[in-house]
PDB file of C-alpha atoms in Angstrom:
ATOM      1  CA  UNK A   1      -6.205  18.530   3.835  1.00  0.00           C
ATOM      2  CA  UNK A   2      -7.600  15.413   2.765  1.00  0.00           C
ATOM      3  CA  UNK A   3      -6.970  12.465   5.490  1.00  0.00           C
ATOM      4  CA  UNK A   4      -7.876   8.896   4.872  1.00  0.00           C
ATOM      5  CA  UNK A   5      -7.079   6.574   7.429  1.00  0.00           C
ATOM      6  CA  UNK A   6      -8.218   2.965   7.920  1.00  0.00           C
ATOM      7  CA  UNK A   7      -7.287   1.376  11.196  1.00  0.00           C
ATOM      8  CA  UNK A   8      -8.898  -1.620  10.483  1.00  0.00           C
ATOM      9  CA  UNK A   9      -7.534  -5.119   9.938  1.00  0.00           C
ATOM     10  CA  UNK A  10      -7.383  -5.521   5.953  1.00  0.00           C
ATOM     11  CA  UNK A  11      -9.193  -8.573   4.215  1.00  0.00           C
ATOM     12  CA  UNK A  12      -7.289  -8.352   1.246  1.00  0.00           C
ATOM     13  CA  UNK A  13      -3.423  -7.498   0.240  1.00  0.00           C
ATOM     14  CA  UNK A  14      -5.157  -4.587  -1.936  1.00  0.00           C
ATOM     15  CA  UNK A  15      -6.307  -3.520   1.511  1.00  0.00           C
ATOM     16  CA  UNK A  16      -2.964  -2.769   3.199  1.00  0.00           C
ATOM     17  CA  UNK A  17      -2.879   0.488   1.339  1.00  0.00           C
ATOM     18  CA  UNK A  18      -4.596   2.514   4.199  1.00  0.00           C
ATOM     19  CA  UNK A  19      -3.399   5.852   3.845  1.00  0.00           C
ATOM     20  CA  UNK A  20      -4.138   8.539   1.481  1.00  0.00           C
ATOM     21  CA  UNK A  21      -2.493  11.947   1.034  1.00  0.00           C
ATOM     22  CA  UNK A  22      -4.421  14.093  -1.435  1.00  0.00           C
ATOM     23  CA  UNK A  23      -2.445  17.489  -0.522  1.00  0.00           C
ATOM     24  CA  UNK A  24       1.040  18.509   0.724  1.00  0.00           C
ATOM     25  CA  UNK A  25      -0.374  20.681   3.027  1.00  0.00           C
ATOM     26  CA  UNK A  26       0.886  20.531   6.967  1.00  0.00           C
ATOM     27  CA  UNK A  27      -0.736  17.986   8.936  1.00  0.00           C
ATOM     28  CA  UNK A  28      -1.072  17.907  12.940  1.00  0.00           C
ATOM     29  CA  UNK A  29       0.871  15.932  15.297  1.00  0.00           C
ATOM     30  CA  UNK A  30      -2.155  13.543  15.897  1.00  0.00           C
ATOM     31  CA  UNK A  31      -2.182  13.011  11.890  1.00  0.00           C
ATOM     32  CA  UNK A  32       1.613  12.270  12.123  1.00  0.00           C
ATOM     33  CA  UNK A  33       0.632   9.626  15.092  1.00  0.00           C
ATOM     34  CA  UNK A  34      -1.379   8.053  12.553  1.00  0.00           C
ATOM     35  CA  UNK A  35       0.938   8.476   9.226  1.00  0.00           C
ATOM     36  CA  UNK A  36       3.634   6.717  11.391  1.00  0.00           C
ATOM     37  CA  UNK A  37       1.633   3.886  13.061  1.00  0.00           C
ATOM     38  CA  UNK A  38       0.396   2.861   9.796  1.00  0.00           C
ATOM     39  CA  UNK A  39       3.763   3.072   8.191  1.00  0.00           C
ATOM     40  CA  UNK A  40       5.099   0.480  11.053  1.00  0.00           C
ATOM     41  CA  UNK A  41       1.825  -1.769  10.206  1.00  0.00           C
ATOM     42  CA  UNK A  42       3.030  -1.772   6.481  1.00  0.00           C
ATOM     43  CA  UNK A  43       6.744  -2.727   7.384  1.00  0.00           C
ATOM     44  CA  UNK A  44       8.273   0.757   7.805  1.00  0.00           C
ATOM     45  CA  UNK A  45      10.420   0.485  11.113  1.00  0.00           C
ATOM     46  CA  UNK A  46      10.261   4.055  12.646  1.00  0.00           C
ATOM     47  CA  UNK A  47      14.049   3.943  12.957  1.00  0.00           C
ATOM     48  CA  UNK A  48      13.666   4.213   9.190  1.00  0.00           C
ATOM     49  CA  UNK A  49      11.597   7.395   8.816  1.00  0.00           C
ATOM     50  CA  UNK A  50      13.930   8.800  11.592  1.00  0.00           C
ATOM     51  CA  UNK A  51      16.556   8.277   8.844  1.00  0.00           C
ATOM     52  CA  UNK A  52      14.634   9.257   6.193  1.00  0.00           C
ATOM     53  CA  UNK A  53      13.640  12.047   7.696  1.00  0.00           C
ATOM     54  CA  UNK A  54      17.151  13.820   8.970  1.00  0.00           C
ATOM     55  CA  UNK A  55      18.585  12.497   6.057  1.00  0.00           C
ATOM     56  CA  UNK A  56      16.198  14.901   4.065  1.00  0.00           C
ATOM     57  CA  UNK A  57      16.729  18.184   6.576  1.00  0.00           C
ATOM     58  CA  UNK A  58      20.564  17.287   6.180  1.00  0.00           C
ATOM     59  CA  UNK A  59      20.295  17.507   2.617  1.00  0.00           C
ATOM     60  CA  UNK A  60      18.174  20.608   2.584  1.00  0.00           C
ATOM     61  CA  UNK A  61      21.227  22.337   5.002  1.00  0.00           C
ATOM     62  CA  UNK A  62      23.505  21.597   1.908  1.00  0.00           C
ATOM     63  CA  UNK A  63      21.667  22.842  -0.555  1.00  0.00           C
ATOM     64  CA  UNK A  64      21.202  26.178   0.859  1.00  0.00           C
ATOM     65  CA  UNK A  65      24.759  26.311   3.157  1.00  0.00           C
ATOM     66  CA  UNK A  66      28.282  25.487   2.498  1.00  0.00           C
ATOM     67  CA  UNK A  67      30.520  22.988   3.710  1.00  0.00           C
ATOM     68  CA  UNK A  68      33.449  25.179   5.532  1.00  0.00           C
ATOM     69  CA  UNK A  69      31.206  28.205   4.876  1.00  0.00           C
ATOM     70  CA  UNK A  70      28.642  27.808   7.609  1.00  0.00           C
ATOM     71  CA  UNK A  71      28.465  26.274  11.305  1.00  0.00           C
ATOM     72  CA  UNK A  72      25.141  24.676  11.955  1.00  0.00           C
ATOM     73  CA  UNK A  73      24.166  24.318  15.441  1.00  0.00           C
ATOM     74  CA  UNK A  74      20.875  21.482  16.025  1.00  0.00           C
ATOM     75  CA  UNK A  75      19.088  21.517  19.407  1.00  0.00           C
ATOM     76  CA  UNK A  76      16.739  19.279  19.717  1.00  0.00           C
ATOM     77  CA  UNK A  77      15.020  17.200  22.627  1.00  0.00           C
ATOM     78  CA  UNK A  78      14.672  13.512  23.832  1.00  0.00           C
ATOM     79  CA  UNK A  79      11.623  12.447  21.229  1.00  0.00           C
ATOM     80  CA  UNK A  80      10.798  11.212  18.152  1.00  0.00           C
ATOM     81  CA  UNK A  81      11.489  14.848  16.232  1.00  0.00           C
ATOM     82  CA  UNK A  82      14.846  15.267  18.725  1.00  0.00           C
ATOM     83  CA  UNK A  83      15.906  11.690  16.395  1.00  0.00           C
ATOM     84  CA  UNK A  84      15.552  13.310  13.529  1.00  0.00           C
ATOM     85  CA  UNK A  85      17.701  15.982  14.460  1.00  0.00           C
ATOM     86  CA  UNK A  86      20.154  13.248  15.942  1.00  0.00           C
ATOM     87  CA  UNK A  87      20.224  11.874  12.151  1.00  0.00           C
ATOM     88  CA  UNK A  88      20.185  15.030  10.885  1.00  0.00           C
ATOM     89  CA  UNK A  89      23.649  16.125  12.423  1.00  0.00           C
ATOM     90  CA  UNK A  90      25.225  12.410  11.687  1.00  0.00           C
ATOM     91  CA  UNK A  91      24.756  13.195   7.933  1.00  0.00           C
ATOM     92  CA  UNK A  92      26.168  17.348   8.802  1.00  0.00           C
ATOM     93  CA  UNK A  93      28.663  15.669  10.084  1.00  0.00           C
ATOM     94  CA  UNK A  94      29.728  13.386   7.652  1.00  0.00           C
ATOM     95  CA  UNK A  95      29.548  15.844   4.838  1.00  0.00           C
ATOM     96  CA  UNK A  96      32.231  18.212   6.612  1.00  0.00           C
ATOM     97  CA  UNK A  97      30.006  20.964   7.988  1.00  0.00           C
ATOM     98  CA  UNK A  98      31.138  21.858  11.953  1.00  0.00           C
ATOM     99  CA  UNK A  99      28.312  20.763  13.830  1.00  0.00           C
ATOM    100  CA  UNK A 100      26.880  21.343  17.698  1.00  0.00           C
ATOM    101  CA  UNK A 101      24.179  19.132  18.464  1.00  0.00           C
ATOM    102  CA  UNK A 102      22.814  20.702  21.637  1.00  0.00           C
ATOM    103  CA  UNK A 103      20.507  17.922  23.397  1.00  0.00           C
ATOM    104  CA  UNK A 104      17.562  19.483  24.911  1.00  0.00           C
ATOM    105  CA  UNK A 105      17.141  17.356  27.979  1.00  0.00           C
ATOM    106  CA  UNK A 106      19.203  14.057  29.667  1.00  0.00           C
ATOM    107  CA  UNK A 107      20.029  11.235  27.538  1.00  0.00           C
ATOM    108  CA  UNK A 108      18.429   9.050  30.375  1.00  0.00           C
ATOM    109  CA  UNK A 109      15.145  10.585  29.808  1.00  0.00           C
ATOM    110  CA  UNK A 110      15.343   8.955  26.029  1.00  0.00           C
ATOM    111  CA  UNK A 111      12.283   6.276  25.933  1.00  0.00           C
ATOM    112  CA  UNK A 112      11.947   5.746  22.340  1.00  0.00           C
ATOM    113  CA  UNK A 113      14.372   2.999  20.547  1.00  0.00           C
ATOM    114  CA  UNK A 114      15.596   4.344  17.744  1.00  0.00           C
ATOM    115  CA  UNK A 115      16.149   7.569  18.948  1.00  0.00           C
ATOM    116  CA  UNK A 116      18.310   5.794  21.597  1.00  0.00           C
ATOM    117  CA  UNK A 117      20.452   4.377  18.629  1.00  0.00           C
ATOM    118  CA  UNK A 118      20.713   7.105  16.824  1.00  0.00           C
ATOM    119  CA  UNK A 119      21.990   9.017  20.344  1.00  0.00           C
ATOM    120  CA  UNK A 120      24.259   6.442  20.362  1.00  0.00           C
ATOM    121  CA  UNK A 121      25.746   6.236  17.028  1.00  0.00           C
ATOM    122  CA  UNK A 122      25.793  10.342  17.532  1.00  0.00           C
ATOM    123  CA  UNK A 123      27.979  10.152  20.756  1.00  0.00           C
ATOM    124  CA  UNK A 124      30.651   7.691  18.792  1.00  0.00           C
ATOM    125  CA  UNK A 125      31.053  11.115  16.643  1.00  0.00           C
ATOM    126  CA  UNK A 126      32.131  13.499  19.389  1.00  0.00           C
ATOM    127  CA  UNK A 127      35.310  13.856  17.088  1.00  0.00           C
ATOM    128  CA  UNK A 128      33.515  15.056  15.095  1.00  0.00           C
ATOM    129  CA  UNK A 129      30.219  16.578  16.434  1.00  0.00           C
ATOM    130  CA  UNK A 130      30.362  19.608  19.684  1.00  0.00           C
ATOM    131  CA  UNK A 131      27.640  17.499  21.918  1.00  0.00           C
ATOM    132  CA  UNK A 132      26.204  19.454  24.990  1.00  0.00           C
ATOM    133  CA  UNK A 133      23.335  18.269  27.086  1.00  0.00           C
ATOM    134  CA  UNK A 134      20.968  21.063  28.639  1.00  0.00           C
ATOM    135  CA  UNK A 135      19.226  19.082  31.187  1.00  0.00           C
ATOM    136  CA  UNK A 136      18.011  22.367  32.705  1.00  0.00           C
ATOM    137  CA  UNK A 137      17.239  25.972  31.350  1.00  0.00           C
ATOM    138  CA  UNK A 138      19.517  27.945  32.971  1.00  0.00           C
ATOM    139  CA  UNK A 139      22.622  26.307  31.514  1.00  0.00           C
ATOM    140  CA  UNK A 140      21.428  28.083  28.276  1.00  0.00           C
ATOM    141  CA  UNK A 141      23.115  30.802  28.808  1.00  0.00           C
ATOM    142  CA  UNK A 142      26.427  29.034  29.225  1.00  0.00           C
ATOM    143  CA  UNK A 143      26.826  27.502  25.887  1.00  0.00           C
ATOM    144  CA  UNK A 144      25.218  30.519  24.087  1.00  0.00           C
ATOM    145  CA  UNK A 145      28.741  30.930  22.384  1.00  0.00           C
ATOM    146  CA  UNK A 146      28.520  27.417  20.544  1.00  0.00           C
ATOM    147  CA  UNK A 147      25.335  28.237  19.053  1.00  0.00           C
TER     148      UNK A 147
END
């Protein structure tokens, strides 16, 4: 895979442009450091590719599943990816499908900001969403019936 980056301060507008993707292929998690710093330095808030990002799994779910056919069950942890998920179930939810969102971890242990809203904005839908918190591994077995 072909990956361009520039960190360095641009002279020009032209110049803000710093990233190139020439394939589709997988990159690692230190080339997704970089995609998403430069993305912030070119005005995309992370909270937005959070949202862009679950909004696209969610989407993918209802393509393939549906709505009152299948329950979908998300576990994800406290970082970056675990705010996608977050998203991910918000837009489950609101399409209908019956949703667990199993939180890998304590809510406490959340550092980033936007995954902190979108925990938040995913707690105001426990009408809606099954929420459990697994804050230690041997409480998996104990909600092995939700999943």
């Amino acid at each position: 895979m072909s990956v361009v980056i520039n960190f360095k301060q641009p002279h020009t507008t032209r110049e803000r442009w710093v990233l190139v993707l020439h394939t589709l292929e997988p990159i690692n998690s230190h080339e997704m450091a970089a995609v998403e710093l430069n993305s912030e330095y070119l005005g995309v808030a992370s909270i937005q590719l959070m949202e862009n990002a679950g909004c696209a799994v969610a989407s993918e779910i209802a393509k393939r599943f549906r709505c009152g056919e299948a329950r979908v069950a998300i576990l994800a942890g406290t970082g970056g990816k675990g705010g996608d998920g977050m998203v991910a179930a918000r837009h489950l939810a609101d399409r209908g499908f019956e949703l667990s969102f199993l939180l890998i971890g304590r809510a406490d242990e959340i550092r980033m900001e936007a995954v902190k809203k979108n925990w938040g904005a995913l707690e105001l839908m426990c009408d809606r969403v099954t929420i459990s918190v697994v804050d230690d591994s041997s409480h998996l077995h104990s909600i092995r019936e939700e999943v």
